[in-house]
CSV table of C-alpha atoms and ligand atoms in Angstrom, one decimal:
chain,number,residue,atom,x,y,z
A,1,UNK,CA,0.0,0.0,0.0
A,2,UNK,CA,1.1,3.6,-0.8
A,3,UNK,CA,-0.1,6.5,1.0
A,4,UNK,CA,0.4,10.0,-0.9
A,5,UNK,CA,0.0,12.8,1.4
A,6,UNK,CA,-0.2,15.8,-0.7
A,7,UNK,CA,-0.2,19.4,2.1
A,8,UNK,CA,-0.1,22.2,0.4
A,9,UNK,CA,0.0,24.8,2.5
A,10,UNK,CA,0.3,27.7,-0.3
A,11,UNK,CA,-2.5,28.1,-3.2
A,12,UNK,CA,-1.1,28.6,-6.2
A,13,UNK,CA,-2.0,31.9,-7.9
A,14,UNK,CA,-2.7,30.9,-11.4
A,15,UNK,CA,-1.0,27.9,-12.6
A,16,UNK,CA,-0.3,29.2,-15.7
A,17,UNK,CA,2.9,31.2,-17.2
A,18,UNK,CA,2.9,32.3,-12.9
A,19,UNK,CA,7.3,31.7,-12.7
A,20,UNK,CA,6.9,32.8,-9.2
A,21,UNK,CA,4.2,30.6,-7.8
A,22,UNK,CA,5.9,28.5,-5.3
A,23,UNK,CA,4.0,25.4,-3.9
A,24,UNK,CA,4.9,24.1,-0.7
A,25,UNK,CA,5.0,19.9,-0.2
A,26,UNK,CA,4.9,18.2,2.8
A,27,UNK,CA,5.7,14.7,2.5
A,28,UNK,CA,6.7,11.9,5.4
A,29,UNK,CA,9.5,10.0,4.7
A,30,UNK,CA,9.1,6.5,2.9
A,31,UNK,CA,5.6,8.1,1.7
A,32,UNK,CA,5.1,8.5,-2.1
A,33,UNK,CA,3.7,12.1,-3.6
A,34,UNK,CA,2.8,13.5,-7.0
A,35,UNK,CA,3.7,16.9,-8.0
A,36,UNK,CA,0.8,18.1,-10.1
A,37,UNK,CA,1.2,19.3,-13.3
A,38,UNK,CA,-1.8,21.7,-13.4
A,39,UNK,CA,-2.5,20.9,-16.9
A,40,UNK,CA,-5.3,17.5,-17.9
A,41,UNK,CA,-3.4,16.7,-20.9
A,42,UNK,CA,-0.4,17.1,-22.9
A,43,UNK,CA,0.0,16.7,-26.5
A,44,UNK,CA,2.8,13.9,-27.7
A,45,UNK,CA,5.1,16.6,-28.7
A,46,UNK,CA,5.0,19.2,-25.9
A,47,UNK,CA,8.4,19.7,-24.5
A,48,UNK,CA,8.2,18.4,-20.6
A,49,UNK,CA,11.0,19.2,-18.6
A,50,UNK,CA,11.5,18.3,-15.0
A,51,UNK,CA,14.3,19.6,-13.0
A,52,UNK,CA,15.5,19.1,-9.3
A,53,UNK,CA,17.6,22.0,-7.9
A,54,UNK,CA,18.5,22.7,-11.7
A,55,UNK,CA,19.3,19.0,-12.8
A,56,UNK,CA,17.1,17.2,-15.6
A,57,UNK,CA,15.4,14.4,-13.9
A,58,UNK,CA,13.0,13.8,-16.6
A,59,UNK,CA,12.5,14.9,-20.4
A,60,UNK,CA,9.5,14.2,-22.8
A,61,UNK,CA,7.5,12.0,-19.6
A,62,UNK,CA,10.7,10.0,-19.4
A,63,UNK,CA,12.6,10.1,-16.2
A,64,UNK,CA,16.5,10.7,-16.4
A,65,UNK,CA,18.6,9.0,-14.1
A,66,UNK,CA,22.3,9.8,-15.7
A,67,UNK,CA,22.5,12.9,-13.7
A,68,UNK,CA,21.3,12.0,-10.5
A,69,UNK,CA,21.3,8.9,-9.5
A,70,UNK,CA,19.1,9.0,-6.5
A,71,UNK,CA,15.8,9.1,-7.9
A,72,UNK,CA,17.0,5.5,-9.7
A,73,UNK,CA,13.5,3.1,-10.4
A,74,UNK,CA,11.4,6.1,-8.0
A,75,UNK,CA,10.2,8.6,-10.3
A,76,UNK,CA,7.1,8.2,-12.8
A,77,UNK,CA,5.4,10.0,-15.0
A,78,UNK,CA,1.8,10.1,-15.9
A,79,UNK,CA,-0.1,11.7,-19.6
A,80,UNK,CA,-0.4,14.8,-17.8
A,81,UNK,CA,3.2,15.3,-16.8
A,82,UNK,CA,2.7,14.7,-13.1
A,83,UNK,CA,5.4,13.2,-11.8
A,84,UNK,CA,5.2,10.8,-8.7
A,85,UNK,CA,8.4,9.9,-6.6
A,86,UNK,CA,7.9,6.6,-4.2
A,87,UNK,CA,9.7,5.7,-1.5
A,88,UNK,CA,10.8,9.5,-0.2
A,89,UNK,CA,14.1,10.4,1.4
A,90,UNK,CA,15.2,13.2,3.1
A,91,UNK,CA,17.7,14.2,0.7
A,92,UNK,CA,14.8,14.4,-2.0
A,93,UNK,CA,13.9,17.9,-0.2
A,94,UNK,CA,14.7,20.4,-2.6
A,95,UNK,CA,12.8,22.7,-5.8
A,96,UNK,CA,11.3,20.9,-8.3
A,97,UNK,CA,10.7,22.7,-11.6
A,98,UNK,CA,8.3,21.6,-14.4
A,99,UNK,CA,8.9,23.5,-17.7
A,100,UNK,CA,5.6,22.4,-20.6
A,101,UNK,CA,6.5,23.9,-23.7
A,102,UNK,CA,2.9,24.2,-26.2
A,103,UNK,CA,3.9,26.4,-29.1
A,104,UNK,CA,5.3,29.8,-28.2
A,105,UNK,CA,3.8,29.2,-24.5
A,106,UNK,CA,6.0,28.1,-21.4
A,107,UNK,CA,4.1,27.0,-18.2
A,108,UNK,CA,6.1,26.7,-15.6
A,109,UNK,CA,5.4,25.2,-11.7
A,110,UNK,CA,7.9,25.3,-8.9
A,111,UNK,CA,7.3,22.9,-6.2
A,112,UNK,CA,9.2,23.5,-2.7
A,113,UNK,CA,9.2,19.8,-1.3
A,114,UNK,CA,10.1,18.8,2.2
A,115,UNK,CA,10.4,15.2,3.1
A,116,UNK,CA,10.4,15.2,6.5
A,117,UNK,CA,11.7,11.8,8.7
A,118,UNK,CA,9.0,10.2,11.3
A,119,UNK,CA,8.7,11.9,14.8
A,120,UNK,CA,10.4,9.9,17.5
A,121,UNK,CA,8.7,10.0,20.9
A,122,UNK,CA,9.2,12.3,23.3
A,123,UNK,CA,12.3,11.9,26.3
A,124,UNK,CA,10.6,12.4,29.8
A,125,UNK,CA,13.5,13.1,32.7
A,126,UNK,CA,13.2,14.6,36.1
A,127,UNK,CA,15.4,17.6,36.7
A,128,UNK,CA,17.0,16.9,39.9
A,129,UNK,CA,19.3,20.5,40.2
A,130,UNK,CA,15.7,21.6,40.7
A,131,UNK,CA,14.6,19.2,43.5
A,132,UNK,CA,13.7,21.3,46.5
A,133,UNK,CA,12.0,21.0,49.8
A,134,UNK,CA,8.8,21.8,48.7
A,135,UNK,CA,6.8,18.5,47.2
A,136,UNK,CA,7.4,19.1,43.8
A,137,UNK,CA,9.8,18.0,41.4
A,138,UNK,CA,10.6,19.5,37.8
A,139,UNK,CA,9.8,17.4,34.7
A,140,UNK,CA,11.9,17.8,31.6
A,141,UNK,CA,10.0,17.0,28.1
A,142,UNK,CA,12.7,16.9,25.2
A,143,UNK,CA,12.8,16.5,21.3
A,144,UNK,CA,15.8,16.0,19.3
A,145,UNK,CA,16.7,17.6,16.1
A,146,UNK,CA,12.9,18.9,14.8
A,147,UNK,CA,11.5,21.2,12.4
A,148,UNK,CA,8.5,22.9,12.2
A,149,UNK,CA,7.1,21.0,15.1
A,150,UNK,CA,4.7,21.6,18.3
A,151,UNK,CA,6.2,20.1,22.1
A,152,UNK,CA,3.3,20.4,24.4
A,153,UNK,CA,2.2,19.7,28.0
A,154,UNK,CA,-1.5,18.3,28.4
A,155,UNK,CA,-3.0,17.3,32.1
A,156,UNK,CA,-6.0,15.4,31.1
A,157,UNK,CA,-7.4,16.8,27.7
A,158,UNK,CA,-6.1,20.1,28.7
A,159,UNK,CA,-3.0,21.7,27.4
A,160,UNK,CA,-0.6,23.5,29.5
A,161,UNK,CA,2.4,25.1,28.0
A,162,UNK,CA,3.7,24.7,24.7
A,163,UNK,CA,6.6,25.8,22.5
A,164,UNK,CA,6.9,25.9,18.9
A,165,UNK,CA,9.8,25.7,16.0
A,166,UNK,CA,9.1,26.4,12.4
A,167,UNK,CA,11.6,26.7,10.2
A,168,UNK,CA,14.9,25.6,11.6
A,169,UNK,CA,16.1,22.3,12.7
A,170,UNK,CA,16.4,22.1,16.6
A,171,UNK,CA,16.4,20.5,19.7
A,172,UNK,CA,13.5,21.2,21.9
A,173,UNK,CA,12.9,21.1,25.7
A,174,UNK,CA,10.0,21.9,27.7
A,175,UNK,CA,9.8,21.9,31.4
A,176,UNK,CA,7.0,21.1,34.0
A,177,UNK,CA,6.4,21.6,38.0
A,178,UNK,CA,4.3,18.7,39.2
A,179,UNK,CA,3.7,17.5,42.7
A,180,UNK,CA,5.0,13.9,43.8
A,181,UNK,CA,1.3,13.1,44.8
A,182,UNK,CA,-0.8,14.5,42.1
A,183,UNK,CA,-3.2,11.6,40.6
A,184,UNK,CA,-3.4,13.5,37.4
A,185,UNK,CA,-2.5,11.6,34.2
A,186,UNK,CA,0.7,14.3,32.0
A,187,UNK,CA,1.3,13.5,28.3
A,188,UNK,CA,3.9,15.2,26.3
A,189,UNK,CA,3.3,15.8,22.6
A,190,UNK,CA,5.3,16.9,19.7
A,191,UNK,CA,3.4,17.2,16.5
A,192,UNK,CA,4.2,18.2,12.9
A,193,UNK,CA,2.0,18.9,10.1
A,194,UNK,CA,2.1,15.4,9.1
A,195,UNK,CA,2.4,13.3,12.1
A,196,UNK,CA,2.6,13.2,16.4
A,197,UNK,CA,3.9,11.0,19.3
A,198,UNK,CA,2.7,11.4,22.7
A,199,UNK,CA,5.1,10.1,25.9
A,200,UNK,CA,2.5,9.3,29.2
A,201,UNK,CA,4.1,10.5,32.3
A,202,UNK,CA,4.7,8.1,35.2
A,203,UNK,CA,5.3,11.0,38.2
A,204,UNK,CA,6.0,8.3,40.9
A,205,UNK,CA,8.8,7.0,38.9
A,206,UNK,CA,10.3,10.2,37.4
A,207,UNK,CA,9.9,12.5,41.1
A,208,UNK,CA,11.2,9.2,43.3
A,209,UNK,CA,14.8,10.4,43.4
A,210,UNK,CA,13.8,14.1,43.7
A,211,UNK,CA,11.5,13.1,46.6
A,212,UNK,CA,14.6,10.9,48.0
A,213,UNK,CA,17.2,13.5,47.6
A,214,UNK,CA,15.3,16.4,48.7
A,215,UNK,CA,13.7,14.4,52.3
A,216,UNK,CA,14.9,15.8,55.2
A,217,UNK,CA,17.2,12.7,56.4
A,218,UNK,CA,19.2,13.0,52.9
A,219,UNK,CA,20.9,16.0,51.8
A,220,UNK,CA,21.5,16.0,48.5
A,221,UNK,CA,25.2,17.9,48.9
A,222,UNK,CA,26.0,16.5,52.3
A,223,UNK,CA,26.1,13.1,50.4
A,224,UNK,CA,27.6,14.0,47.5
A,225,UNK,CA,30.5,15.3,50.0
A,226,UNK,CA,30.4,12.1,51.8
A,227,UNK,CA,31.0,9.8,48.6
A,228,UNK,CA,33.9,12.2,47.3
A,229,UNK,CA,35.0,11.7,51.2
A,230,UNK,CA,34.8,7.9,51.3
A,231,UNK,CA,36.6,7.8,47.3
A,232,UNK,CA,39.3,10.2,48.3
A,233,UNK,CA,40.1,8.3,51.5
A,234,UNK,CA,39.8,4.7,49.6
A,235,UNK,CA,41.9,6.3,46.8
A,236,UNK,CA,44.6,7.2,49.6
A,237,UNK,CA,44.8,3.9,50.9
A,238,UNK,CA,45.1,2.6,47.4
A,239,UNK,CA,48.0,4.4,46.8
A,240,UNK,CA,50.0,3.6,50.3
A,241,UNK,CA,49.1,0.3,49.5
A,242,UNK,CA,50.6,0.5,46.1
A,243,UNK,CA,53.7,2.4,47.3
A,244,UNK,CA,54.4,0.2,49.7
A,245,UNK,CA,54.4,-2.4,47.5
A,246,UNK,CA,56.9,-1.1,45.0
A,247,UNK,CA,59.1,-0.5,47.9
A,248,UNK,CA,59.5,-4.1,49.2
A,249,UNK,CA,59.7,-4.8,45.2
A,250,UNK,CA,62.2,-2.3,45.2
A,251,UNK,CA,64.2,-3.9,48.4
A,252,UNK,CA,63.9,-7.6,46.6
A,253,UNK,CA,65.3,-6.5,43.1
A,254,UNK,CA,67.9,-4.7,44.7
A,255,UNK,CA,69.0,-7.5,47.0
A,256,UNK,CA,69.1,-10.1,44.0
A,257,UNK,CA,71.0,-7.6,42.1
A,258,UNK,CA,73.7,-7.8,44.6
A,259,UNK,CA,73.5,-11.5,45.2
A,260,UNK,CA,74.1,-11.9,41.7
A,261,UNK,CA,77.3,-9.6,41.7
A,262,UNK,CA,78.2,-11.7,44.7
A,263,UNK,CA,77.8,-14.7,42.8
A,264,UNK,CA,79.3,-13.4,39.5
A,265,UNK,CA,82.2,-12.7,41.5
A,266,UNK,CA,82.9,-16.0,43.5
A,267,UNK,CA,82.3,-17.6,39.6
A,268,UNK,CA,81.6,-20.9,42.2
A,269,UNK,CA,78.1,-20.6,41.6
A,270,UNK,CA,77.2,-19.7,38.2
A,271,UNK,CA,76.5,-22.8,36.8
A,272,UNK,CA,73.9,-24.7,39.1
B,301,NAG,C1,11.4,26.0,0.6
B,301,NAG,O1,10.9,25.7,1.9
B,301,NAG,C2,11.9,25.8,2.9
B,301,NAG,C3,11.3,25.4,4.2
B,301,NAG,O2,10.6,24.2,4.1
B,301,NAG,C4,12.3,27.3,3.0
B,301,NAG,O3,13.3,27.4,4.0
B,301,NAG,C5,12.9,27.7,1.7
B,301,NAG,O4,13.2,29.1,1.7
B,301,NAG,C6,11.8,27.4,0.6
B,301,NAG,N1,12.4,27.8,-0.7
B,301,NAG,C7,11.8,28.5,-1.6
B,301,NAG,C8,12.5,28.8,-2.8
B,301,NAG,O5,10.6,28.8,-1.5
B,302,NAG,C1,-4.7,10.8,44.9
B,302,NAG,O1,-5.4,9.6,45.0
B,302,NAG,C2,-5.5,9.1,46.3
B,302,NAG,C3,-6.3,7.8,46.3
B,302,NAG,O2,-6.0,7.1,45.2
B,302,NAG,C4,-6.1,10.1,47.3
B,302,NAG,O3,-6.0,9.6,48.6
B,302,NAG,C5,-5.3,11.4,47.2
B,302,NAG,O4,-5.9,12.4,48.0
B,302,NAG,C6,-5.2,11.9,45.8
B,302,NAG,N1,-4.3,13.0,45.7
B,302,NAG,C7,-4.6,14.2,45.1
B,302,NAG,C8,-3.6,15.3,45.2
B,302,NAG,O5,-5.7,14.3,44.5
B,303,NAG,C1,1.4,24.6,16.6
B,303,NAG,O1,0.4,25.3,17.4
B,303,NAG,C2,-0.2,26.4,16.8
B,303,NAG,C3,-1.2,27.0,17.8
B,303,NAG,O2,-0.5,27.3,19.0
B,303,NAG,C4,-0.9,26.0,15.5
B,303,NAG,O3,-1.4,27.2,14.8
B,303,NAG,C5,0.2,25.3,14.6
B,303,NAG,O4,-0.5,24.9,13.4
B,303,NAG,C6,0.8,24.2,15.3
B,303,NAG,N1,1.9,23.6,14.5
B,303,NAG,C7,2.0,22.3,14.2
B,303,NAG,C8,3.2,21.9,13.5
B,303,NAG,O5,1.1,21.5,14.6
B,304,NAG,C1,-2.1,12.5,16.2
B,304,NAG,O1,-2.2,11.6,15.2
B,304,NAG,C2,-3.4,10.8,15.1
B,304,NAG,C3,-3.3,9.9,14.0
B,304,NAG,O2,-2.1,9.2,14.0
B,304,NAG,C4,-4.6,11.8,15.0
B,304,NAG,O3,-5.7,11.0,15.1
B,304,NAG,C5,-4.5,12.8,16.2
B,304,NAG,O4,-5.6,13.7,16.0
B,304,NAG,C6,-3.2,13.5,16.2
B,304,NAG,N1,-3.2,14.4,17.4
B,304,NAG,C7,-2.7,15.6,17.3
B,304,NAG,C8,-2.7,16.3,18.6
B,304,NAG,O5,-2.2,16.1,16.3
């Protein structure tokens, strides 16, 4: 099965002889889509051209692979001059230009195409610099690498915060206050035009170490101090130990050295 998902998210304003009309296309990785034409029929000998980023891709309604190997068995043309690409990769972003010759006439369409790669879902993490006293613990939401793309907070059906990116590819993170007892069921979403995933928050899990570390019979920094007091202390021992060993090494090499002289010099006992 193919899906096509065709967004266009700018009308064109008139199709025909318009060099400037740009159309935007939104397409989801591994989908197929079809760049319309515009026209219902060409005749046998109207000049088609297609071009991506200025390379011939396909001449006449026959697709050109010599110059660009990537589109290789995905492109295909149809009577009108549509032309359909299966199987989308990222790298097939880019301007697609479709020149029809009929007599002295030139149409020309433009098609900006984005093929944008699946969401992932969400990463859910508990900031713990932010642990305090107070029963609450901070909730970090985070996206990696995203364009044009909503992160959002809901509590129930209701959304909380969100932040947006459009145009540039980013990293997103958005953070949230909760309290270690609330019953209230948090969902962080990202969405794009095309697609969303949606990460269920667990608080129990995520605020348990905030809720450890900030208790009043743990202090966070008094134990941190205490481990780099137990490491430092084991580390010292370590290295008496260790010194102490090279010294009686030290000693034994030493004496055999001299035994050996001994024994070079009586000649008596060289050969055992
Ligand atoms: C094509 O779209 C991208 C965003 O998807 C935009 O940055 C770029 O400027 C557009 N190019 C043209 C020629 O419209
Ligand atoms: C959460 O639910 C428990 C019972 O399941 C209830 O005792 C407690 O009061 C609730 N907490 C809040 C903040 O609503
Ligand atoms: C993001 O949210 C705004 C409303 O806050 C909406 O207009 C826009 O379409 C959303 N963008 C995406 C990619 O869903
Ligand atoms: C998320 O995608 C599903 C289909 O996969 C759709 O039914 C739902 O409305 C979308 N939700 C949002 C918030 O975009």
């Amino acid at each position: 099965m193919i899906c096509t998902f065709v967004l266009l998210l700018l009308n064109l304003v008139g199709v025909f002889g318009d060099a400037d009309a740009v159309e935007s296309v939104l397409v989801m990785e591994g989908d197929s889509v079809t760049l319309n034409s515009g026209v219902t029929e060409v005749q046998r000998d109207d000049d088609i051209e297609w071009r991506f980023n200025s390379i011939r891709i396909a001449k006449a309604n026959i697709p050109q692979y010599d110059r660009d190997e990537r589109f290789r068995d995905r492109l295909k043309l149809d009577r009108t001059g549509s032309l359909t690409i299966t199987n989308t990769r990222t790298t097939d972003s880019g301007l697609y230009k479709l020149t029809i010759t009929v007599g002295d006439n030139e149409i020309i369409n433009t098609f900006n195409v984005t093929v944008d790669a699946p969401l992932s879902i969400p990463v859910i993490t508990s900031d713990i610099s932010k642990c305090s006293s107070s029963p609450t613990c901070v909730l970090v939401c985070s996206v990696m690498d995203v364009i044009r793309v909503n992160l959002s907070w809901y509590k129930g059906i209701s959304l909380l915060s969100r932040i947006s990116v459009s145009d540039i590819r980013i990293s997103l993170s958005l953070p949230l206050e909760v309290e270690y007892q609330d019953n209230n069921t948090y969902r962080c979403v990202v969405n794009s035009p095309l697609s969303n995933q949606t990460k269920h928050v667990c608080i129990t899990d995520l605020c348990r170490l905030c809720s450890v570390l900030s208790s009043d019979e743990v202090h966070y920094f008094g134990g941190t101090e205490a481990v780099i007091r137990l490491v430092v202390t084991a580390l010292v021992g370590v290295a008496a130990v260790a010194a102490f060993i090279v010294l009686v090494y030290d000693i034994r090499l030493r004496r055999a050295e001299l035994e050996r002289h001994q024994t070079h010099n009586d000649g008596s006992k060289i050969l055992k």
